[in-house]
PDB file of C-alpha atoms in Angstrom:
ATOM      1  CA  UNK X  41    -116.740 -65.960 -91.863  1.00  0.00           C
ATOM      2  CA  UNK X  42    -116.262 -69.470 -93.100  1.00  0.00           C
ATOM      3  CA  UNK X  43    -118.614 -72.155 -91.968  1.00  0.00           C
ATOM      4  CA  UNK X  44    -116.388 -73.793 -89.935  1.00  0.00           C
ATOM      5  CA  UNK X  45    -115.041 -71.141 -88.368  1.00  0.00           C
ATOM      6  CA  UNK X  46    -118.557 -70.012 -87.376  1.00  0.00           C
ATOM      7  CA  UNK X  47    -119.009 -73.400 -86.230  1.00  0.00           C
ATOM      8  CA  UNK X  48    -116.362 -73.319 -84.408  1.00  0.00           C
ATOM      9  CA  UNK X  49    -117.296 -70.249 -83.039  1.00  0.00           C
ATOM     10  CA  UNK X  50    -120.872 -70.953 -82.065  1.00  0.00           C
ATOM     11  CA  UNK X  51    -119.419 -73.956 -80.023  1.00  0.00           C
ATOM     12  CA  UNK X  52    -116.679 -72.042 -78.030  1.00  0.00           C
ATOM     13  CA  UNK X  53    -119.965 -69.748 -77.073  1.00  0.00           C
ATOM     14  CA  UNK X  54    -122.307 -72.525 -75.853  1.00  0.00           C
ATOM     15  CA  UNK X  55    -119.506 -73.698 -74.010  1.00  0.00           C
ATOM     16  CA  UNK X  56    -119.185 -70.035 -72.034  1.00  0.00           C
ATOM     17  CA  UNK X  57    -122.798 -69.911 -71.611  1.00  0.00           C
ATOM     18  CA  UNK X  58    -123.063 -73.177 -70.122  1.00  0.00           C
ATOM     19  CA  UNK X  59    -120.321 -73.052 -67.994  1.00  0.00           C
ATOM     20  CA  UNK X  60    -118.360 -75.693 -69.443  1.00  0.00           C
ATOM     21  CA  UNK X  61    -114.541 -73.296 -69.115  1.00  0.00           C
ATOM     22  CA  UNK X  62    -112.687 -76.355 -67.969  1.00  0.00           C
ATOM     23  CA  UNK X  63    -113.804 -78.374 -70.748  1.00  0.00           C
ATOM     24  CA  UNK X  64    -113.749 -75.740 -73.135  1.00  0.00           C
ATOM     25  CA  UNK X  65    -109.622 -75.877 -72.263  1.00  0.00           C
ATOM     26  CA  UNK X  66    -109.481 -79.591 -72.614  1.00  0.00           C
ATOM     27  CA  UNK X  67    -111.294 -79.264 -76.244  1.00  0.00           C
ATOM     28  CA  UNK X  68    -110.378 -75.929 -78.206  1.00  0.00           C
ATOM     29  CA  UNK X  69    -106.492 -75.393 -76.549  1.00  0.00           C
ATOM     30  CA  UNK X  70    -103.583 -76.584 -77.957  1.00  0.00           C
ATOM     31  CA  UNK X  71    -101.627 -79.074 -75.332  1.00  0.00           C
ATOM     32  CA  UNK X  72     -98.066 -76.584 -75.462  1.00  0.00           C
ATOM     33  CA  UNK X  73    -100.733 -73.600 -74.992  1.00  0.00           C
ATOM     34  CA  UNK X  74    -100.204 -70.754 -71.901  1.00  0.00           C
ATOM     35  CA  UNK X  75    -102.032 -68.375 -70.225  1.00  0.00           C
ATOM     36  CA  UNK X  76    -100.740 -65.432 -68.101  1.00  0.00           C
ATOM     37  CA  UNK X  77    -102.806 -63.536 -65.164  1.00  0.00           C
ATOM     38  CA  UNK X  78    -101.595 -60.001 -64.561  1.00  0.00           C
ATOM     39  CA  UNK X  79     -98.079 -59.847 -63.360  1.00  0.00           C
ATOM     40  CA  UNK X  80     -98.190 -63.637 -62.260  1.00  0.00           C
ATOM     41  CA  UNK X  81     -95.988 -66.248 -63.817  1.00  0.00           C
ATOM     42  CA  UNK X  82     -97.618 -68.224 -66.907  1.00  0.00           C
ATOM     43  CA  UNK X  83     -99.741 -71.194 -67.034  1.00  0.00           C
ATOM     44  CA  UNK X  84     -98.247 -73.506 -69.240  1.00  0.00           C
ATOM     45  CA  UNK X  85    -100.010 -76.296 -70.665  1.00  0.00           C
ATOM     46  CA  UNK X  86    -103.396 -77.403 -71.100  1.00  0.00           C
ATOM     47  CA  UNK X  87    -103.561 -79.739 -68.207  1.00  0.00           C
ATOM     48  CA  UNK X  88    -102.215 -76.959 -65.823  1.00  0.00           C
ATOM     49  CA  UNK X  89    -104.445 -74.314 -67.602  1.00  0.00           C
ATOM     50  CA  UNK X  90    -107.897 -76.607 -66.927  1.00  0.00           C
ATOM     51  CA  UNK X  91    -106.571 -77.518 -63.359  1.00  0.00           C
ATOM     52  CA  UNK X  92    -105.806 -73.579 -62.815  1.00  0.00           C
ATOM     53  CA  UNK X  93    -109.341 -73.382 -63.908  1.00  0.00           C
ATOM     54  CA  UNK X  94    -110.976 -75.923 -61.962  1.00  0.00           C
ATOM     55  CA  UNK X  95    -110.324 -73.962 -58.327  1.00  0.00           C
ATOM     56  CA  UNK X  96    -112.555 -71.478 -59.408  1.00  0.00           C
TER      57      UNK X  96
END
């Protein structure tokens, strides 16, 4: 693995462990990214991604 990558890496886990989803969204996703639950329509975008996140 290339040292950024694992720094990269090591950072997206300290993130989990602490907690920190919704800013994990607002610093490693693209904006245009989307996420899809299950059978449930997508999530598209960042901002609606972290404010998806957010009610949890």
């Amino acid at each position: 693995m290339s040292e950024k990558l694992e720094t990269l890496h090591n950072q997206v886990i300290a993130y989990l462990k602490e907690g920190k989803f919704v800013e994990g969204i607002d610093d490693f996703y693209a904006e245009n990214a989307t996420a899809q639950e299950k059978a449930d329509p997508p999530t598209k975008g960042r901002a609606a991604m972290a404010a998806t996140e957010k009610k949890f």
